[in-house]
Amino acid sequence: MTNPLVEFAFGATLTSSGPVFTDVSQYVDLPKGIEINRGADEELSEIQPSTCRIPLDNTDGRFTPGRASSPYYPNVKKGVPVRVSVATFTPRTGTAPYPLEMLGDDFDDNRISSTLWPNSYGGVSEVGGRARVPLPAGSSAGYQSAREWTLVGSKLTAKLATIPAAGGSSSAFCSMYINSTTSGTRLGWRYNALTGVLSAESQVGFFDGGAVSFTYSPFSYMWLRIRESGGTLYFESSSNGANWTVRRSLATPAWVTSQTVAVEITGARTGGVTDFAEWDFVGATIHPRFFGLVQQWPTTWTGLTSQATITCTDLLTWSSIVKELQSMLVQEVLLDRPTVYFPLTEPSDSTSAGNIAGTAGVGSLALVQAGSGGTLEFAGGAGPNGLPCPVFTPASASAGKYLAADLGPNVVDANASFRLRVECWFATSTKDRVLLAMTSSDADTKMIISLNSASGALQVQSQSPGSALVATVWGTPDLADGQLHHLVYNEFTGEVAIDGVTYTTPNFNPADLRMLYIGGFQNARLWNGRISHAALYIRSVTTADLTPHYTTGTTGHAGESASTRMARLASYAGLSVTLQGSTFDAVASQADLGRSALEHMRDIARTESGKLFTSRTTGTPLIFQSRDLRYNPVAALSLEYADLETGDFEFAYDDQKMVNSVTASRPGGATQRVINQASIDAYGEKPQPLDLLKNTDNAVADAANWLISRYADPPPEVRQIPVEAYSMPLATYRALLDADVSTVIGLTGLPDQAMASTATAIVEGYAERIGQNQHRLDFHTSRAVTDTVWLLDDPIYSVLDSTTRLAY
């Protein structure tokens, strides 16, 4: 039968650290089937969010939101992380001794297999699709196989689904051991219920002085594996059964290479209350199919029978990836978690400025009038990246306007443990004016940042209660030069960074600071010029962490690679990116941003002719494929036409994808037109605009030519490959489960009416249905040779006027 694994991280969110997933597979209504849609319909379309529909038996109301008697209450909520996988098992074939990976049991028939576990003892059982091993007081129990297995070049995998409690015992443990022919010589994983410690052990005489121990967590150690390869033994763990981490390795013991072994999954305690451990999926290979978030938990009834058919989407719909971004500089500052952050980008009719760091109790910056006259014009000037910023124009050093805010008690509390890190941008032609100042509530403690009256270098004045004001001047250039500058001041290290260059001088570090003043202090030394993006970091952060903001504010990171940019944009949504392929060009600035992170990331993918989509596993949310991943594709698996579900199989030949005229442009660059005149003459003009974030006009022209060369006259292609995967041989079934966007599939034995007996297609997406003894995959595909490029002297890829397309 099919072995779907459906899990929810009840009580967790996407940003939770170490979420624990609960297996609800036994409640899935497989006759109705799990339905998944992933990827795109064809290669010229943007990849849309994946969707997953899971019908669940809700007879006991466990999936009803808000139902207090649900075992998952109160966590049946929108936004719960969900993952769907499929387990496959290698069948036992041939004669003993068998490779250990052939020891496979899903424990779903609620009876112990006398073939796999003939020597079981102590009252073990199968309950709810798991192997239950009791820990009886003063005794032991275990599943035990026959001695007919070998570990060399093989592996033993299992899921520790339930751990036992200490239960008042002086000793309680559960374990999974591979036993040699000598009593006490064994290796395996052992969990100590008293200490909560999991250990990887290679015992001799029931002891291993070199055992490696870990504090158990169900996130990191739910899946356990022992694997032998090339003379090395590996102890590995996983949170999902698919992505493994090596926890211990050692040279393979001699007995492993020479003996037939037995497996024992056991539990024991000396006293206390009887409890149990539960294991599952022994010998399974796990294939992730979907990872995302639950969008809704509808509860429906047919008579008194209840069902919850939930719908889920992947991370391309997560709120943080679709929310509107602020400018790149603001996003970069927020990534470094400032305690207080006033961008000062308010519109011209503003009379105050707000903090966007999120720290509770921080007041807004309000206008303060010193003397009479002078102006403070919001959005009156240009700051970093041309962003609007206020202009301070005093009538004199003591007559004009500045800004002040009460930062509240949380800032004071933070300042008791951490010294200030101050960041801002400024421009002035006037020395000896206050850029920024902070004081305690009673003003007995002060910190004043200004430009030295003589040199124009950065100056910090500090004062503690009962002492004089002490000035420290750093050896910076004259900063009163009218140019825009970036400042980072680190009280803790005595460092100042101006425009990315660091200067160090010891200075006094006041505490108890609460009141913030920008552009003036105590109605004197009023700033004449621009100030923006004032941030305070009252936590452990280094000067080097903050100085990259200078590059952000001056260049918008123009010229960085598309892979770096994609990771940068993903970080604004709290996500990471896994790269596939190696060709990533330099891209232009996106300093203004203003749309969703997803839209900006798609701009980069489109600029690179790459693919952006989500991972099917936890831990690596996004995948960005470069265009060279598809160059000269080689089939990862081959399917016979006779094995396909042939009702929807066809060769398509039309002008759906035809592009023979491209008008291409880039920010600040030329607008260029590239055409294929022969295609236009034959079919008429099929135009397409191409707005790319390239760094040069040549790069834009290359991209336009690449598009024309592939789609000016598209030949026939296979656009759909439907296959009943579950009926395939195991190796083919596993290869189909591994297939994803950009996987290449070879087709053989095509009908006589086809153009050729073979064809090669590349996967763009698929629709999937996992049912009872059924697993149908309907691949959306395109012609694989669309992305062939010239290889010098290659018999296939250097055919003149045919496969001599230069790579882009």
mmCIF file of N, CA, C and O in Angstrom, residues 53-139:
data_model
loop_
_atom_site.group_PDB
_atom_site.id
_atom_site.type_symbol
_atom_site.label_atom_id
_atom_site.label_comp_id
_atom_site.label_asym_id
_atom_site.label_seq_id
_atom_site.Cartn_x
_atom_site.Cartn_y
_atom_site.Cartn_z
ATOM 1 N N ARG A 53 -4.250 19.554 -0.574
ATOM 2 C CA ARG A 53 -5.587 19.303 -0.005
ATOM 3 C C ARG A 53 -5.556 17.939 0.677
ATOM 4 O O ARG A 53 -5.210 16.930 0.046
ATOM 5 N N ILE A 54 -5.900 17.910 1.980
ATOM 6 C CA ILE A 54 -5.798 16.681 2.766
ATOM 7 C C ILE A 54 -7.143 16.405 3.438
ATOM 8 O O ILE A 54 -7.572 17.177 4.302
ATOM 9 N N PRO A 55 -7.828 15.306 3.068
ATOM 10 C CA PRO A 55 -9.078 14.948 3.757
ATOM 11 C C PRO A 55 -8.769 14.156 5.033
ATOM 12 O O PRO A 55 -8.035 13.173 5.014
ATOM 13 N N LEU A 56 -9.345 14.597 6.159
ATOM 14 C CA LEU A 56 -9.061 13.978 7.453
ATOM 15 C C LEU A 56 -10.349 13.484 8.097
ATOM 16 O O LEU A 56 -11.380 14.171 8.076
ATOM 17 N N ASP A 57 -10.278 12.309 8.686
ATOM 18 C CA ASP A 57 -11.400 11.766 9.458
ATOM 19 C C ASP A 57 -11.485 12.549 10.773
ATOM 20 O O ASP A 57 -10.566 12.526 11.589
ATOM 21 N N ASN A 58 -12.626 13.210 10.990
ATOM 22 C CA ASN A 58 -12.800 14.047 12.182
ATOM 23 C C ASN A 58 -13.883 13.482 13.097
ATOM 24 O O ASN A 58 -14.590 14.213 13.782
ATOM 25 N N THR A 59 -13.992 12.146 13.124
ATOM 26 C CA THR A 59 -15.055 11.506 13.903
ATOM 27 C C THR A 59 -15.036 11.914 15.363
ATOM 28 O O THR A 59 -16.082 12.125 15.986
ATOM 29 N N ASP A 60 -13.834 12.021 15.953
ATOM 30 C CA ASP A 60 -13.751 12.384 17.368
ATOM 31 C C ASP A 60 -13.557 13.887 17.584
ATOM 32 O O ASP A 60 -13.312 14.337 18.700
ATOM 33 N N GLY A 61 -13.658 14.679 16.509
ATOM 34 C CA GLY A 61 -13.592 16.120 16.632
ATOM 35 C C GLY A 61 -12.209 16.684 16.893
ATOM 36 O O GLY A 61 -12.064 17.866 17.220
ATOM 37 N N ARG A 62 -11.180 15.874 16.694
ATOM 38 C CA ARG A 62 -9.833 16.340 17.014
ATOM 39 C C ARG A 62 -9.351 17.459 16.100
ATOM 40 O O ARG A 62 -8.448 18.220 16.453
ATOM 41 N N PHE A 63 -9.935 17.576 14.896
ATOM 42 C CA PHE A 63 -9.522 18.625 13.952
ATOM 43 C C PHE A 63 -10.523 19.786 13.883
ATOM 44 O O PHE A 63 -10.490 20.573 12.943
ATOM 45 N N THR A 64 -11.389 19.881 14.888
ATOM 46 C CA THR A 64 -12.338 20.976 14.945
ATOM 47 C C THR A 64 -11.705 22.155 15.681
ATOM 48 O O THR A 64 -11.367 22.035 16.867
ATOM 49 N N PRO A 65 -11.535 23.293 15.028
ATOM 50 C CA PRO A 65 -10.941 24.460 15.709
ATOM 51 C C PRO A 65 -11.775 24.880 16.918
ATOM 52 O O PRO A 65 -13.004 24.894 16.871
ATOM 53 N N GLY A 66 -11.109 25.195 18.014
ATOM 54 C CA GLY A 66 -11.783 25.693 19.205
ATOM 55 C C GLY A 66 -12.448 24.630 20.049
ATOM 56 O O GLY A 66 -13.081 24.957 21.068
ATOM 57 N N ARG A 67 -12.338 23.354 19.688
ATOM 58 C CA ARG A 67 -12.972 22.286 20.473
ATOM 59 C C ARG A 67 -12.055 21.891 21.630
ATOM 60 O O ARG A 67 -10.968 21.345 21.412
ATOM 61 N N ALA A 68 -12.505 22.153 22.834
ATOM 62 C CA ALA A 68 -11.640 21.997 24.010
ATOM 63 C C ALA A 68 -11.216 20.560 24.240
ATOM 64 O O ALA A 68 -10.158 20.306 24.847
ATOM 65 N N SER A 69 -12.008 19.592 23.803
ATOM 66 C CA SER A 69 -11.660 18.190 24.035
ATOM 67 C C SER A 69 -10.710 17.624 22.984
ATOM 68 O O SER A 69 -10.307 16.461 23.080
ATOM 69 N N SER A 70 -10.348 18.421 21.986
ATOM 70 C CA SER A 70 -9.376 17.962 20.985
ATOM 71 C C SER A 70 -8.013 17.777 21.632
ATOM 72 O O SER A 70 -7.584 18.618 22.441
ATOM 73 N N PRO A 71 -7.299 16.700 21.309
ATOM 74 C CA PRO A 71 -5.951 16.523 21.874
ATOM 75 C C PRO A 71 -4.976 17.593 21.408
ATOM 76 O O PRO A 71 -3.892 17.717 21.982
ATOM 77 N N TYR A 72 -5.355 18.353 20.391
ATOM 78 C CA TYR A 72 -4.487 19.400 19.866
ATOM 79 C C TYR A 72 -4.936 20.803 20.295
ATOM 80 O O TYR A 72 -4.340 21.796 19.883
ATOM 81 N N TYR A 73 -5.984 20.888 21.101
ATOM 82 C CA TYR A 73 -6.515 22.178 21.557
ATOM 83 C C TYR A 73 -5.456 22.912 22.372
ATOM 84 O O TYR A 73 -4.741 22.305 23.169
ATOM 85 N N PRO A 74 -5.291 24.216 22.203
ATOM 86 C CA PRO A 74 -6.057 25.141 21.342
ATOM 87 C C PRO A 74 -5.323 25.450 20.041
ATOM 88 O O PRO A 74 -5.398 26.575 19.543
ATOM 89 N N ASN A 75 -4.591 24.501 19.506
ATOM 90 C CA ASN A 75 -3.646 24.776 18.421
ATOM 91 C C ASN A 75 -4.112 24.325 17.046
ATOM 92 O O ASN A 75 -3.305 24.246 16.122
ATOM 93 N N VAL A 76 -5.404 24.011 16.901
ATOM 94 C CA VAL A 76 -5.949 23.765 15.563
ATOM 95 C C VAL A 76 -6.251 25.136 14.964
ATOM 96 O O VAL A 76 -7.353 25.677 15.094
ATOM 97 N N LYS A 77 -5.239 25.735 14.350
ATOM 98 C CA LYS A 77 -5.305 27.126 13.916
ATOM 99 C C LYS A 77 -4.807 27.283 12.486
ATOM 100 O O LYS A 77 -4.099 26.419 11.960
ATOM 101 N N LYS A 78 -5.170 28.426 11.907
ATOM 102 C CA LYS A 78 -4.589 28.796 10.619
ATOM 103 C C LYS A 78 -3.094 29.014 10.807
ATOM 104 O O LYS A 78 -2.626 29.457 11.854
ATOM 105 N N GLY A 79 -2.330 28.745 9.757
ATOM 106 C CA GLY A 79 -0.903 29.012 9.791
ATOM 107 C C GLY A 79 -0.069 27.923 10.421
ATOM 108 O O GLY A 79 1.160 28.080 10.557
ATOM 109 N N VAL A 80 -0.684 26.799 10.804
ATOM 110 C CA VAL A 80 0.083 25.690 11.374
ATOM 111 C C VAL A 80 0.968 25.074 10.286
ATOM 112 O O VAL A 80 0.490 24.773 9.188
ATOM 113 N N PRO A 81 2.269 24.882 10.538
ATOM 114 C CA PRO A 81 3.116 24.206 9.546
ATOM 115 C C PRO A 81 2.661 22.764 9.321
ATOM 116 O O PRO A 81 2.274 22.062 10.262
ATOM 117 N N VAL A 82 2.689 22.343 8.069
ATOM 118 C CA VAL A 82 2.285 20.994 7.701
ATOM 119 C C VAL A 82 3.292 20.436 6.709
ATOM 120 O O VAL A 82 3.823 21.170 5.871
ATOM 121 N N ARG A 83 3.557 19.154 6.815
ATOM 122 C CA ARG A 83 4.400 18.506 5.820
ATOM 123 C C ARG A 83 3.809 17.146 5.463
ATOM 124 O O ARG A 83 3.212 16.462 6.304
ATOM 125 N N VAL A 84 3.950 16.820 4.196
ATOM 126 C CA VAL A 84 3.459 15.553 3.662
ATOM 127 C C VAL A 84 4.636 14.837 3.014
ATOM 128 O O VAL A 84 5.373 15.436 2.217
ATOM 129 N N SER A 85 4.813 13.586 3.365
ATOM 130 C CA SER A 85 5.890 12.772 2.796
ATOM 131 C C SER A 85 5.321 11.429 2.393
ATOM 132 O O SER A 85 4.178 11.077 2.727
ATOM 133 N N VAL A 86 6.119 10.673 1.678
ATOM 134 C CA VAL A 86 5.778 9.300 1.328
ATOM 135 C C VAL A 86 6.951 8.419 1.721
ATOM 136 O O VAL A 86 8.116 8.753 1.436
ATOM 137 N N ALA A 87 6.653 7.320 2.391
ATOM 138 C CA ALA A 87 7.684 6.361 2.780
ATOM 139 C C ALA A 87 7.698 5.197 1.801
ATOM 140 O O ALA A 87 6.640 4.686 1.412
ATOM 141 N N THR A 88 8.883 4.813 1.380
ATOM 142 C CA THR A 88 9.033 3.592 0.582
ATOM 143 C C THR A 88 9.950 2.626 1.329
ATOM 144 O O THR A 88 10.800 3.045 2.123
ATOM 145 N N PHE A 89 9.753 1.342 1.062
ATOM 146 C CA PHE A 89 10.525 0.298 1.737
ATOM 147 C C PHE A 89 11.148 -0.615 0.694
ATOM 148 O O PHE A 89 10.505 -0.970 -0.300
ATOM 149 N N THR A 90 12.397 -0.973 0.924
ATOM 150 C CA THR A 90 13.085 -1.899 0.033
ATOM 151 C C THR A 90 12.662 -3.323 0.371
ATOM 152 O O THR A 90 12.865 -3.775 1.510
ATOM 153 N N PRO A 91 12.052 -4.046 -0.565
ATOM 154 C CA PRO A 91 11.573 -5.395 -0.245
ATOM 155 C C PRO A 91 12.727 -6.368 -0.029
ATOM 156 O O PRO A 91 13.822 -6.196 -0.567
ATOM 157 N N ARG A 92 12.465 -7.367 0.788
ATOM 158 C CA ARG A 92 13.482 -8.394 1.026
ATOM 159 C C ARG A 92 13.463 -9.370 -0.142
ATOM 160 O O ARG A 92 12.457 -10.018 -0.423
ATOM 161 N N THR A 93 14.596 -9.429 -0.843
ATOM 162 C CA THR A 93 14.721 -10.323 -1.997
ATOM 163 C C THR A 93 16.003 -11.136 -1.874
ATOM 164 O O THR A 93 16.919 -10.770 -1.138
ATOM 165 N N GLY A 94 16.070 -12.224 -2.628
ATOM 166 C CA GLY A 94 17.258 -13.060 -2.600
ATOM 167 C C GLY A 94 17.263 -13.958 -1.376
ATOM 168 O O GLY A 94 16.221 -14.313 -0.828
ATOM 169 N N THR A 95 18.438 -14.317 -0.941
ATOM 170 C CA THR A 95 18.576 -15.206 0.210
ATOM 171 C C THR A 95 19.407 -14.532 1.290
ATOM 172 O O THR A 95 20.169 -13.606 1.042
ATOM 173 N N ALA A 96 19.231 -15.041 2.517
ATOM 174 C CA ALA A 96 19.974 -14.489 3.655
ATOM 175 C C ALA A 96 21.464 -14.766 3.496
ATOM 176 O O ALA A 96 21.861 -15.749 2.864
ATOM 177 N N PRO A 97 22.327 -13.875 4.064
ATOM 178 C CA PRO A 97 21.967 -12.689 4.841
ATOM 179 C C PRO A 97 21.549 -11.528 3.931
ATOM 180 O O PRO A 97 22.087 -11.355 2.846
ATOM 181 N N TYR A 98 20.596 -10.740 4.416
ATOM 182 C CA TYR A 98 20.043 -9.628 3.657
ATOM 183 C C TYR A 98 20.660 -8.301 4.122
ATOM 184 O O TYR A 98 20.985 -8.137 5.305
ATOM 185 N N PRO A 99 20.790 -7.324 3.227
ATOM 186 C CA PRO A 99 21.196 -5.977 3.676
ATOM 187 C C PRO A 99 20.169 -5.419 4.661
ATOM 188 O O PRO A 99 18.959 -5.610 4.488
ATOM 189 N N LEU A 100 20.637 -4.742 5.688
ATOM 190 C CA LEU A 100 19.741 -4.256 6.736
ATOM 191 C C LEU A 100 18.665 -3.323 6.219
ATOM 192 O O LEU A 100 17.589 -3.221 6.816
ATOM 193 N N GLU A 101 18.924 -2.597 5.131
ATOM 194 C CA GLU A 101 17.898 -1.691 4.624
ATOM 195 C C GLU A 101 16.670 -2.447 4.135
ATOM 196 O O GLU A 101 15.612 -1.845 3.913
ATOM 197 N N MET A 102 16.773 -3.777 3.969
ATOM 198 C CA MET A 102 15.610 -4.578 3.596
ATOM 199 C C MET A 102 14.746 -4.953 4.796
ATOM 200 O O MET A 102 13.688 -5.567 4.626
ATOM 201 N N LEU A 103 15.190 -4.598 6.002
ATOM 202 C CA LEU A 103 14.367 -4.814 7.178
ATOM 203 C C LEU A 103 13.415 -3.626 7.281
ATOM 204 O O LEU A 103 13.722 -2.588 7.872
ATOM 205 N N GLY A 104 12.237 -3.773 6.683
ATOM 206 C CA GLY A 104 11.286 -2.661 6.606
ATOM 207 C C GLY A 104 9.945 -3.023 7.198
ATOM 208 O O GLY A 104 9.384 -4.078 6.887
ATOM 209 N N ASP A 105 9.429 -2.155 8.054
ATOM 210 C CA ASP A 105 8.126 -2.408 8.680
ATOM 211 C C ASP A 105 7.479 -1.067 9.008
ATOM 212 O O ASP A 105 8.088 -0.219 9.678
ATOM 213 N N ASP A 106 6.236 -0.887 8.528
ATOM 214 C CA ASP A 106 5.505 0.343 8.858
ATOM 215 C C ASP A 106 4.549 0.141 10.034
ATOM 216 O O ASP A 106 3.898 1.088 10.480
ATOM 217 N N PHE A 107 4.421 -1.106 10.522
ATOM 218 C CA PHE A 107 3.637 -1.440 11.712
ATOM 219 C C PHE A 107 2.174 -1.023 11.573
ATOM 220 O O PHE A 107 1.511 -0.709 12.561
ATOM 221 N N ASP A 108 1.653 -1.036 10.345
ATOM 222 C CA ASP A 108 0.305 -0.532 10.115
ATOM 223 C C ASP A 108 -0.782 -1.603 10.160
ATOM 224 O O ASP A 108 -1.967 -1.284 10.068
ATOM 225 N N ASP A 109 -0.398 -2.894 10.291
ATOM 226 C CA ASP A 109 -1.440 -3.924 10.272
ATOM 227 C C ASP A 109 -1.837 -4.373 11.677
ATOM 228 O O ASP A 109 -2.639 -5.295 11.843
ATOM 229 N N ASN A 110 -1.240 -3.719 12.705
ATOM 230 C CA ASN A 110 -1.580 -3.993 14.108
ATOM 231 C C ASN A 110 -1.352 -5.450 14.513
ATOM 232 O O ASN A 110 -2.031 -5.986 15.401
ATOM 233 N N ARG A 111 -0.376 -6.075 13.887
ATOM 234 C CA ARG A 111 0.061 -7.404 14.333
ATOM 235 C C ARG A 111 1.550 -7.523 14.073
ATOM 236 O O ARG A 111 2.066 -7.030 13.073
ATOM 237 N N ILE A 112 2.240 -8.131 14.983
ATOM 238 C CA ILE A 112 3.687 -8.247 14.884
ATOM 239 C C ILE A 112 4.036 -9.272 13.804
ATOM 240 O O ILE A 112 3.516 -10.399 13.800
ATOM 241 N N SER A 113 4.920 -8.896 12.893
ATOM 242 C CA SER A 113 5.337 -9.803 11.826
ATOM 243 C C SER A 113 6.238 -10.887 12.399
ATOM 244 O O SER A 113 7.325 -10.596 12.921
ATOM 245 N N SER A 114 5.790 -12.129 12.288
ATOM 246 C CA SER A 114 6.615 -13.249 12.773
ATOM 247 C C SER A 114 7.800 -13.492 11.863
ATOM 248 O O SER A 114 8.766 -14.153 12.254
ATOM 249 N N THR A 115 7.744 -12.959 10.654
ATOM 250 C CA THR A 115 8.866 -13.101 9.726
ATOM 251 C C THR A 115 9.977 -12.122 10.068
ATOM 252 O O THR A 115 11.159 -12.493 10.112
ATOM 253 N N LEU A 116 9.609 -10.878 10.318
ATOM 254 C CA LEU A 116 10.611 -9.856 10.608
ATOM 255 C C LEU A 116 11.071 -9.886 12.059
ATOM 256 O O LEU A 116 12.243 -9.601 12.348
ATOM 257 N N TRP A 117 10.158 -10.199 12.984
ATOM 258 C CA TRP A 117 10.473 -10.094 14.423
ATOM 259 C C TRP A 117 10.129 -11.410 15.141
ATOM 260 O O TRP A 117 9.292 -11.441 16.047
ATOM 261 N N PRO A 118 10.788 -12.495 14.773
ATOM 262 C CA PRO A 118 10.402 -13.793 15.334
ATOM 263 C C PRO A 118 10.787 -13.969 16.801
ATOM 264 O O PRO A 118 10.234 -14.856 17.476
ATOM 265 N N ASN A 119 11.694 -13.167 17.310
ATOM 266 C CA ASN A 119 12.193 -13.381 18.672
ATOM 267 C C ASN A 119 11.729 -12.287 19.635
ATOM 268 O O ASN A 119 12.393 -12.027 20.652
ATOM 269 N N SER A 120 10.630 -11.651 19.320
ATOM 270 C CA SER A 120 10.133 -10.571 20.167
ATOM 271 C C SER A 120 9.666 -11.115 21.517
ATOM 272 O O SER A 120 9.258 -12.276 21.636
ATOM 273 N N TYR A 121 9.682 -10.229 22.540
ATOM 274 C CA TYR A 121 9.430 -10.695 23.905
ATOM 275 C C TYR A 121 8.889 -9.551 24.766
ATOM 276 O O TYR A 121 8.946 -8.385 24.396
ATOM 277 N N GLY A 122 8.361 -9.908 25.928
ATOM 278 C CA GLY A 122 8.008 -8.936 26.963
ATOM 279 C C GLY A 122 6.710 -8.179 26.738
ATOM 280 O O GLY A 122 6.504 -7.133 27.358
ATOM 281 N N GLY A 123 5.851 -8.658 25.858
ATOM 282 C CA GLY A 123 4.560 -8.002 25.688
ATOM 283 C C GLY A 123 4.550 -6.842 24.713
ATOM 284 O O GLY A 123 3.710 -5.937 24.831
ATOM 285 N N VAL A 124 5.461 -6.856 23.739
ATOM 286 C CA VAL A 124 5.436 -5.809 22.724
ATOM 287 C C VAL A 124 4.193 -5.968 21.864
ATOM 288 O O VAL A 124 3.607 -7.051 21.775
ATOM 289 N N SER A 125 3.798 -4.867 21.205
ATOM 290 C CA SER A 125 2.585 -4.906 20.394
ATOM 291 C C SER A 125 2.655 -3.831 19.319
ATOM 292 O O SER A 125 3.561 -2.988 19.313
ATOM 293 N N GLU A 126 1.682 -3.876 18.400
ATOM 294 C CA GLU A 126 1.497 -2.810 17.423
ATOM 295 C C GLU A 126 0.201 -2.088 17.768
ATOM 296 O O GLU A 126 -0.857 -2.706 17.844
ATOM 297 N N VAL A 127 0.308 -0.779 17.949
ATOM 298 C CA VAL A 127 -0.847 0.024 18.342
ATOM 299 C C VAL A 127 -0.860 1.303 17.520
ATOM 300 O O VAL A 127 0.119 2.056 17.508
ATOM 301 N N GLY A 128 -1.951 1.528 16.822
ATOM 302 C CA GLY A 128 -2.095 2.783 16.075
ATOM 303 C C GLY A 128 -1.036 2.980 15.013
ATOM 304 O O GLY A 128 -0.635 4.117 14.746
ATOM 305 N N GLY A 129 -0.586 1.884 14.403
ATOM 306 C CA GLY A 129 0.406 1.994 13.348
ATOM 307 C C GLY A 129 1.825 2.189 13.840
ATOM 308 O O GLY A 129 2.698 2.634 13.077
ATOM 309 N N ARG A 130 2.094 1.825 15.107
ATOM 310 C CA ARG A 130 3.436 1.957 15.658
ATOM 311 C C ARG A 130 3.808 0.696 16.425
ATOM 312 O O ARG A 130 2.940 -0.054 16.897
ATOM 313 N N ALA A 131 5.111 0.480 16.559
ATOM 314 C CA ALA A 131 5.618 -0.611 17.377
ATOM 315 C C ALA A 131 5.726 -0.119 18.813
ATOM 316 O O ALA A 131 6.508 0.788 19.100
ATOM 317 N N ARG A 132 4.941 -0.689 19.699
ATOM 318 C CA ARG A 132 4.938 -0.262 21.100
ATOM 319 C C ARG A 132 5.788 -1.230 21.925
ATOM 320 O O ARG A 132 5.527 -2.439 21.944
ATOM 321 N N VAL A 133 6.783 -0.665 22.595
ATOM 322 C CA VAL A 133 7.687 -1.452 23.432
ATOM 323 C C VAL A 133 7.484 -1.002 24.871
ATOM 324 O O VAL A 133 7.857 0.115 25.243
ATOM 325 N N PRO A 134 6.872 -1.843 25.722
ATOM 326 C CA PRO A 134 6.661 -1.439 27.114
ATOM 327 C C PRO A 134 7.965 -1.417 27.896
ATOM 328 O O PRO A 134 8.936 -2.105 27.543
ATOM 329 N N LEU A 135 7.982 -0.572 28.927
ATOM 330 C CA LEU A 135 9.081 -0.569 29.893
ATOM 331 C C LEU A 135 8.500 -1.040 31.207
ATOM 332 O O LEU A 135 8.168 -0.252 32.104
ATOM 333 N N PRO A 136 8.331 -2.359 31.357
ATOM 334 C CA PRO A 136 7.698 -2.884 32.575
ATOM 335 C C PRO A 136 8.636 -2.760 33.769
ATOM 336 O O PRO A 136 9.858 -2.922 33.642
ATOM 337 N N ALA A 137 8.077 -2.438 34.929
ATOM 338 C CA ALA A 137 8.881 -2.282 36.137
ATOM 339 C C ALA A 137 9.622 -3.574 36.459
ATOM 340 O O ALA A 137 9.026 -4.648 36.548
ATOM 341 N N GLY A 138 10.944 -3.449 36.559
ATOM 342 C CA GLY A 138 11.773 -4.584 36.931
ATOM 343 C C GLY A 138 11.984 -5.584 35.827
ATOM 344 O O GLY A 138 12.462 -6.711 36.073
ATOM 345 N N SER A 139 11.676 -5.211 34.567
ATOM 346 C CA SER A 139 11.822 -6.173 33.483
ATOM 347 C C SER A 139 12.147 -5.435 32.195
ATOM 348 O O SER A 139 12.422 -4.237 32.195
#
